[in-house]
Every structure is written in C-alpha cells, then in structure tokens.
mmCIF file of C-alpha atoms in Angstrom:
data_model
loop_
_atom_site.group_PDB
_atom_site.id
_atom_site.type_symbol
_atom_site.label_atom_id
_atom_site.label_comp_id
_atom_site.label_asym_id
_atom_site.label_seq_id
_atom_site.Cartn_x
_atom_site.Cartn_y
_atom_site.Cartn_z
ATOM 1 C CA UNK A 1 27.868 27.974 -23.735
ATOM 2 C CA UNK A 2 30.212 25.129 -25.089
ATOM 3 C CA UNK A 3 29.727 23.246 -21.392
ATOM 4 C CA UNK A 4 26.288 23.452 -21.779
ATOM 5 C CA UNK A 5 26.482 21.581 -25.544
ATOM 6 C CA UNK A 6 28.945 19.261 -24.067
ATOM 7 C CA UNK A 7 26.403 18.007 -21.194
ATOM 8 C CA UNK A 8 23.545 18.110 -23.665
ATOM 9 C CA UNK A 9 25.202 15.848 -26.102
ATOM 10 C CA UNK A 10 25.501 13.353 -23.408
ATOM 11 C CA UNK A 11 21.655 13.249 -23.236
ATOM 12 C CA UNK A 12 19.761 10.671 -25.302
ATOM 13 C CA UNK A 13 17.872 12.088 -28.257
ATOM 14 C CA UNK A 14 19.242 16.102 -27.155
ATOM 15 C CA UNK A 15 22.196 15.742 -29.782
ATOM 16 C CA UNK A 16 19.806 15.623 -32.745
ATOM 17 C CA UNK A 17 17.867 18.499 -31.318
ATOM 18 C CA UNK A 18 20.736 20.246 -30.310
ATOM 19 C CA UNK A 19 21.934 20.109 -34.107
ATOM 20 C CA UNK A 20 18.491 21.395 -34.734
ATOM 21 C CA UNK A 21 18.623 24.595 -32.964
ATOM 22 C CA UNK A 22 21.866 24.942 -33.786
ATOM 23 C CA UNK A 23 21.027 25.456 -37.846
ATOM 24 C CA UNK A 24 17.805 27.566 -36.798
ATOM 25 C CA UNK A 25 20.230 29.782 -34.739
ATOM 26 C CA UNK A 26 22.136 30.132 -37.337
ATOM 27 C CA UNK A 27 19.696 30.448 -40.015
ATOM 28 C CA UNK A 28 18.037 33.371 -38.051
ATOM 29 C CA UNK A 29 21.303 34.914 -37.494
ATOM 30 C CA UNK A 30 21.823 35.411 -40.931
ATOM 31 C CA UNK A 31 18.473 36.743 -41.955
ATOM 32 C CA UNK A 32 19.121 39.245 -38.942
ATOM 33 C CA UNK A 33 22.639 40.488 -40.124
ATOM 34 C CA UNK A 34 21.039 40.828 -43.826
ATOM 35 C CA UNK A 35 18.213 43.200 -42.723
ATOM 36 C CA UNK A 36 20.047 45.027 -39.750
ATOM 37 C CA UNK A 37 23.764 45.202 -41.140
ATOM 38 C CA UNK A 38 23.468 48.886 -41.653
ATOM 39 C CA UNK A 39 22.415 49.826 -38.235
ATOM 40 C CA UNK A 40 23.986 46.887 -36.138
ATOM 41 C CA UNK A 41 27.787 46.593 -35.018
ATOM 42 C CA UNK A 42 29.277 43.140 -35.104
ATOM 43 C CA UNK A 43 29.289 42.874 -31.242
ATOM 44 C CA UNK A 44 25.595 43.662 -30.932
ATOM 45 C CA UNK A 45 24.829 40.705 -33.321
ATOM 46 C CA UNK A 46 27.295 38.424 -31.484
ATOM 47 C CA UNK A 47 25.554 39.210 -27.973
ATOM 48 C CA UNK A 48 21.833 38.570 -30.037
ATOM 49 C CA UNK A 49 23.038 35.171 -31.080
ATOM 50 C CA UNK A 50 24.482 34.056 -27.766
ATOM 51 C CA UNK A 51 21.139 35.113 -26.000
ATOM 52 C CA UNK A 52 18.979 33.319 -28.794
ATOM 53 C CA UNK A 53 21.644 29.922 -28.434
ATOM 54 C CA UNK A 54 21.599 30.023 -24.708
ATOM 55 C CA UNK A 55 17.316 30.550 -24.559
ATOM 56 C CA UNK A 56 17.255 27.664 -26.958
ATOM 57 C CA UNK A 57 19.569 25.841 -25.164
ATOM 58 C CA UNK A 58 17.457 26.030 -21.508
ATOM 59 C CA UNK A 59 14.243 25.070 -23.816
ATOM 60 C CA UNK A 60 16.248 22.012 -24.851
ATOM 61 C CA UNK A 61 17.054 21.014 -21.268
ATOM 62 C CA UNK A 62 13.405 21.617 -19.899
ATOM 63 C CA UNK A 63 11.944 19.553 -23.036
ATOM 64 C CA UNK A 64 14.489 16.468 -22.647
ATOM 65 C CA UNK A 65 14.072 16.148 -18.852
ATOM 66 C CA UNK A 66 10.459 16.770 -18.642
ATOM 67 C CA UNK A 67 9.464 13.133 -19.034
ATOM 68 C CA UNK A 68 12.141 12.291 -16.223
ATOM 69 C CA UNK A 69 10.622 15.049 -13.761
ATOM 70 C CA UNK A 70 7.345 13.120 -14.478
ATOM 71 C CA UNK A 71 8.482 9.753 -13.865
ATOM 72 C CA UNK A 72 10.036 11.097 -10.468
ATOM 73 C CA UNK A 73 6.292 12.940 -9.725
ATOM 74 C CA UNK A 74 4.443 9.345 -10.515
ATOM 75 C CA UNK A 75 6.865 7.562 -8.109
ATOM 76 C CA UNK A 76 6.462 9.968 -5.502
ATOM 77 C CA UNK A 77 2.591 9.592 -5.531
ATOM 78 C CA UNK A 78 2.395 5.681 -5.796
ATOM 79 C CA UNK A 79 5.270 5.489 -2.615
ATOM 80 C CA UNK A 80 3.309 8.354 -0.999
ATOM 81 C CA UNK A 81 2.770 6.715 2.785
ATOM 82 C CA UNK A 82 -1.122 6.974 3.596
ATOM 83 C CA UNK A 83 0.053 8.910 6.728
ATOM 84 C CA UNK A 84 -1.027 7.438 10.274
ATOM 85 C CA UNK A 85 -2.907 4.119 10.016
ATOM 86 C CA UNK A 86 -6.184 3.940 12.063
ATOM 87 C CA UNK A 87 -6.168 0.917 14.288
ATOM 88 C CA UNK A 88 -9.267 -0.096 16.175
ATOM 89 C CA UNK A 89 -12.889 -0.328 15.211
ATOM 90 C CA UNK A 90 -14.435 1.798 12.580
ATOM 91 C CA UNK A 91 -17.500 3.428 14.234
ATOM 92 C CA UNK A 92 -19.906 2.161 15.052
ATOM 93 C CA UNK A 93 -18.725 -1.174 15.470
ATOM 94 C CA UNK A 94 -16.795 -2.350 12.307
ATOM 95 C CA UNK A 95 -13.751 -4.091 11.559
ATOM 96 C CA UNK A 96 -11.726 -1.850 9.181
ATOM 97 C CA UNK A 97 -10.716 -2.816 5.345
ATOM 98 C CA UNK A 98 -6.892 -3.181 4.367
ATOM 99 C CA UNK A 99 -4.808 -0.189 3.830
ATOM 100 C CA UNK A 100 -3.714 0.561 0.328
ATOM 101 C CA UNK A 101 -0.724 -1.325 -0.441
ATOM 102 C CA UNK A 102 0.033 -2.823 2.472
ATOM 103 C CA UNK A 103 -0.027 -6.626 3.409
ATOM 104 C CA UNK A 104 -3.236 -7.196 4.696
ATOM 105 C CA UNK A 105 -6.413 -9.625 4.966
ATOM 106 C CA UNK A 106 -9.567 -8.375 6.379
ATOM 107 C CA UNK A 107 -13.142 -9.474 6.732
ATOM 108 C CA UNK A 108 -14.128 -6.179 5.350
ATOM 109 C CA UNK A 109 -11.934 -5.971 2.520
ATOM 110 C CA UNK A 110 -13.881 -5.123 -0.670
ATOM 111 C CA UNK A 111 -10.469 -6.852 -2.387
ATOM 112 C CA UNK A 112 -10.952 -10.456 -3.305
ATOM 113 C CA UNK A 113 -7.654 -11.043 -2.830
ATOM 114 C CA UNK A 114 -7.230 -9.173 0.461
ATOM 115 C CA UNK A 115 -10.894 -10.645 1.519
ATOM 116 C CA UNK A 116 -10.959 -13.408 4.460
ATOM 117 C CA UNK A 117 -14.097 -15.498 5.932
ATOM 118 C CA UNK A 118 -15.005 -14.847 9.084
ATOM 119 C CA UNK A 119 -14.637 -17.913 12.197
ATOM 120 C CA UNK A 120 -17.292 -19.101 14.748
ATOM 121 C CA UNK A 121 -16.386 -19.955 17.970
ATOM 122 C CA UNK A 122 -18.323 -23.016 19.359
ATOM 123 C CA UNK A 123 -21.386 -22.338 21.487
ATOM 124 C CA UNK A 124 -19.764 -23.739 24.629
ATOM 125 C CA UNK A 125 -18.423 -20.226 25.492
ATOM 126 C CA UNK A 126 -20.668 -18.253 27.551
ATOM 127 C CA UNK A 127 -20.317 -14.844 25.611
ATOM 128 C CA UNK A 128 -18.161 -13.198 23.433
ATOM 129 C CA UNK A 129 -15.956 -12.162 26.362
ATOM 130 C CA UNK A 130 -15.258 -15.748 27.522
ATOM 131 C CA UNK A 131 -14.629 -16.309 23.817
ATOM 132 C CA UNK A 132 -11.855 -12.834 23.524
ATOM 133 C CA UNK A 133 -10.084 -14.538 26.410
ATOM 134 C CA UNK A 134 -9.458 -18.035 24.958
ATOM 135 C CA UNK A 135 -8.592 -16.223 21.689
ATOM 136 C CA UNK A 136 -6.004 -14.158 23.575
ATOM 137 C CA UNK A 137 -4.211 -16.775 25.103
ATOM 138 C CA UNK A 138 -4.154 -18.981 21.906
ATOM 139 C CA UNK A 139 -2.162 -15.711 20.079
ATOM 140 C CA UNK A 140 -0.210 -15.190 23.064
ATOM 141 C CA UNK A 141 0.925 -18.406 22.465
ATOM 142 C CA UNK A 142 0.993 -19.714 18.940
ATOM 143 C CA UNK A 143 2.653 -16.316 17.496
ATOM 144 C CA UNK A 144 6.048 -15.700 19.186
ATOM 145 C CA UNK A 145 6.870 -12.498 20.531
ATOM 146 C CA UNK A 146 3.437 -11.319 20.295
ATOM 147 C CA UNK A 147 1.960 -8.322 22.675
ATOM 148 C CA UNK A 148 -1.903 -7.183 23.439
ATOM 149 C CA UNK A 149 -1.834 -3.959 22.751
ATOM 150 C CA UNK A 150 -5.745 -2.780 22.878
ATOM 151 C CA UNK A 151 -8.607 -4.168 24.810
ATOM 152 C CA UNK A 152 -12.136 -3.314 24.738
ATOM 153 C CA UNK A 153 -15.305 -4.970 26.113
ATOM 154 C CA UNK A 154 -18.537 -3.783 25.033
ATOM 155 C CA UNK A 155 -22.285 -4.958 25.236
ATOM 156 C CA UNK A 156 -22.157 -6.289 21.697
ATOM 157 C CA UNK A 157 -19.087 -8.064 21.875
ATOM 158 C CA UNK A 158 -15.110 -7.705 22.791
ATOM 159 C CA UNK A 159 -12.136 -6.256 20.370
ATOM 160 C CA UNK A 160 -8.550 -7.430 20.872
ATOM 161 C CA UNK A 161 -5.597 -6.008 19.224
ATOM 162 C CA UNK A 162 -2.121 -7.524 19.015
ATOM 163 C CA UNK A 163 1.508 -6.119 18.091
ATOM 164 C CA UNK A 164 3.371 -9.190 16.040
ATOM 165 C CA UNK A 165 6.657 -9.320 14.343
ATOM 166 C CA UNK A 166 6.161 -9.767 10.535
ATOM 167 C CA UNK A 167 7.918 -10.670 7.435
ATOM 168 C CA UNK A 168 8.917 -7.005 7.050
ATOM 169 C CA UNK A 169 8.598 -5.291 9.918
ATOM 170 C CA UNK A 170 5.735 -4.699 12.628
ATOM 171 C CA UNK A 171 2.007 -6.493 12.122
ATOM 172 C CA UNK A 172 -0.969 -5.777 13.629
ATOM 173 C CA UNK A 173 -3.575 -8.261 14.010
ATOM 174 C CA UNK A 174 -7.268 -7.194 15.476
ATOM 175 C CA UNK A 175 -10.082 -9.647 16.465
ATOM 176 C CA UNK A 176 -13.723 -8.243 16.929
ATOM 177 C CA UNK A 177 -15.749 -11.007 18.800
ATOM 178 C CA UNK A 178 -19.275 -10.367 18.590
ATOM 179 C CA UNK A 179 -21.911 -11.837 20.530
ATOM 180 C CA UNK A 180 -24.233 -12.363 17.386
ATOM 181 C CA UNK A 181 -23.902 -16.280 16.520
ATOM 182 C CA UNK A 182 -24.956 -16.690 12.735
ATOM 183 C CA UNK A 183 -28.291 -17.584 12.445
ATOM 184 C CA UNK A 184 -29.054 -21.703 11.822
ATOM 185 C CA UNK A 185 -29.394 -21.712 8.062
ATOM 186 C CA UNK A 186 -30.221 -25.741 8.254
ATOM 187 C CA UNK A 187 -26.522 -26.537 7.461
ATOM 188 C CA UNK A 188 -24.791 -29.627 9.200
ATOM 189 C CA UNK A 189 -22.796 -27.568 12.070
ATOM 190 C CA UNK A 190 -24.981 -24.248 12.309
ATOM 191 C CA UNK A 191 -26.478 -25.748 15.393
ATOM 192 C CA UNK A 192 -23.020 -25.349 17.328
ATOM 193 C CA UNK A 193 -22.096 -21.573 16.379
ATOM 194 C CA UNK A 194 -20.984 -19.670 19.156
ATOM 195 C CA UNK A 195 -19.740 -16.059 18.929
ATOM 196 C CA UNK A 196 -18.994 -14.462 15.045
ATOM 197 C CA UNK A 197 -15.125 -13.935 15.061
ATOM 198 C CA UNK A 198 -14.300 -10.977 12.349
ATOM 199 C CA UNK A 199 -10.622 -9.576 12.207
ATOM 200 C CA UNK A 200 -8.023 -7.739 10.335
ATOM 201 C CA UNK A 201 -4.308 -8.778 10.085
ATOM 202 C CA UNK A 202 -2.070 -5.947 8.394
ATOM 203 C CA UNK A 203 1.592 -4.811 7.789
ATOM 204 C CA UNK A 204 1.993 -1.582 9.351
ATOM 205 C CA UNK A 205 4.708 -0.421 6.927
ATOM 206 C CA UNK A 206 5.109 -1.011 3.120
ATOM 207 C CA UNK A 207 8.392 -2.154 1.730
ATOM 208 C CA UNK A 208 9.706 -1.229 -2.164
ATOM 209 C CA UNK A 209 12.796 -2.556 -4.025
ATOM 210 C CA UNK A 210 14.013 0.133 -6.608
ATOM 211 C CA UNK A 211 13.343 0.800 -9.240
ATOM 212 C CA UNK A 212 9.978 -0.968 -8.873
ATOM 213 C CA UNK A 213 6.791 0.808 -7.892
ATOM 214 C CA UNK A 214 5.206 -3.184 -6.816
ATOM 215 C CA UNK A 215 4.913 -3.433 -2.695
ATOM 216 C CA UNK A 216 6.958 -6.564 -1.960
ATOM 217 C CA UNK A 217 5.013 -9.236 -0.493
ATOM 218 C CA UNK A 218 5.170 -11.164 2.653
ATOM 219 C CA UNK A 219 4.649 -14.501 0.847
ATOM 220 C CA UNK A 220 0.949 -14.748 2.586
ATOM 221 C CA UNK A 221 2.212 -14.186 6.191
ATOM 222 C CA UNK A 222 -0.837 -12.517 7.308
ATOM 223 C CA UNK A 223 -2.999 -15.512 6.225
ATOM 224 C CA UNK A 224 -0.922 -18.157 7.533
ATOM 225 C CA UNK A 225 -0.591 -16.243 11.380
ATOM 226 C CA UNK A 226 -4.449 -16.296 11.495
ATOM 227 C CA UNK A 227 -4.416 -19.960 10.237
ATOM 228 C CA UNK A 228 -2.343 -21.281 13.019
ATOM 229 C CA UNK A 229 -4.227 -18.880 16.034
ATOM 230 C CA UNK A 230 -7.450 -20.489 14.575
ATOM 231 C CA UNK A 231 -6.342 -24.177 14.340
ATOM 232 C CA UNK A 232 -4.723 -23.764 17.960
ATOM 233 C CA UNK A 233 -8.195 -22.826 18.722
ATOM 234 C CA UNK A 234 -10.313 -25.763 16.904
ATOM 235 C CA UNK A 235 -12.483 -22.814 15.802
ATOM 236 C CA UNK A 236 -14.403 -23.118 12.029
ATOM 237 C CA UNK A 237 -14.344 -20.723 9.239
ATOM 238 C CA UNK A 238 -17.806 -19.664 8.413
ATOM 239 C CA UNK A 239 -19.078 -21.567 5.998
ATOM 240 C CA UNK A 240 -16.608 -24.276 6.498
ATOM 241 C CA UNK A 241 -19.873 -27.012 5.688
ATOM 242 C CA UNK A 242 -19.095 -26.602 2.227
ATOM 243 C CA UNK A 243 -16.473 -29.198 0.486
ATOM 244 C CA UNK A 244 -14.234 -26.429 -0.983
ATOM 245 C CA UNK A 245 -12.945 -25.542 2.672
ATOM 246 C CA UNK A 246 -11.455 -29.009 3.019
ATOM 247 C CA UNK A 247 -9.575 -28.825 -0.144
#
C-alpha cells in the first residue's frame, strides 16, 4: 500500500486526490469503529481499512490514467492503416480518388488540395493506345528509376501504371488515356484536342513524426513529378486556354 501511494504521488493531480481518499477512509473508519467496536476485533478493523484503501486506490488509478488511455486509442485510430491500397481503375472505368492521409493528387479527388486537372493529348495521335505509348516513353525517361507495372488496353482507352521512387518511400503513378476527346467548346485550342488523359499519383505509405498526428508532407512531389512528365510531352492541361493556367 505504501509503494502504491508513492507511485500515485508522482502522477500529476493524484496527490490531492489521494489525500482526499485517505481523509474519506479515515472518516469512514472512525464511524465504523464507533458502531462496531463492541462486535469487531482490532485485527478485523485493520483488514477492512486495508481493503478500503486498496479499492479506493485502484479507482483512483483508473480515473487518473483514463485520459491517457483515450489519447492512445485516438492516436491508434488516426494512424490506423487503411489496409491494402487498391491499384488500377475503379469499375467500370474510372481513375480512383486519393487514399486518406496519403500524399496524393488525382483527377477524381473530391478534396480541393488533392484535385488535379486532366490533360489533353494532341489530335496527332491515332488513338488512345498511341498516346499511351508516348506517355510510357516520357515517364520512363523523365522519372528516374521508374518502372511500368501495369498496362491494360481497352476499346475505350489505355491504362498504364508505374512504380516510382518518392520522397518518403515508393509512389505509384497511374494514367487513364481515353479515346474520348474533349468536345469543342468554341475555345481557342479546342480544335486540336486529342485523347483525354486522367491520372492519379500517390505515396504508398504515410509517415508520421511522433508525437504529432499530422502526416508528413512530400512538399508537392506528386504534382511536380506529373508536371515534368507533361512538359516533356508538350501536352496541355484541360482548360489552359484560360489566363490563370499561365500565371
């Protein structure tokens, strides 16, 4: 009991609570002694006092450490991995959005800070498969140590996926080149639009720095890598007839 009191005294806030428990125990023992003095022996009262202190101390420990337990549970919830990340197109044929907490940009993201505009390939390509071939060559050439890990050619377009080294581990870059060009909106440049290019680029893992629960940023590496690929091809961002694309 003395050892437990010494340990509890080191917990912030527990010293006052322990004194309150001791005072309450003494008062209870005094009342109990006056009522049962005629029927109880001193050894029985001592055992009751010890049990009362132990029960009170156990309750005090549970109360003192409950916030810590809740904080640890919340931390595990925030840092809980999402399970195995799904690669490839989402049925029936759509680029996936960004995984929670991951460094990522996607043309399908609903988060403003992770959304990226599609590209348009020139209409000089015969079809999406032809444009995808050029995209594969440009990615392997402009991104060091990149590897083509997925390819699927369909009637409606071509899907290609790459494994690339990232700032915080391995990244994945996916492109969905569709045979559907953007319709002519009577904007300058629309007449030259070819296949539509949708994409997603994301980190396969999330890094945290203890004790902070905010994911470590890769400082925009996903967007920077995509820009290098697009500029090596000379392709446009969809809507770049607008002035803000050139600011």
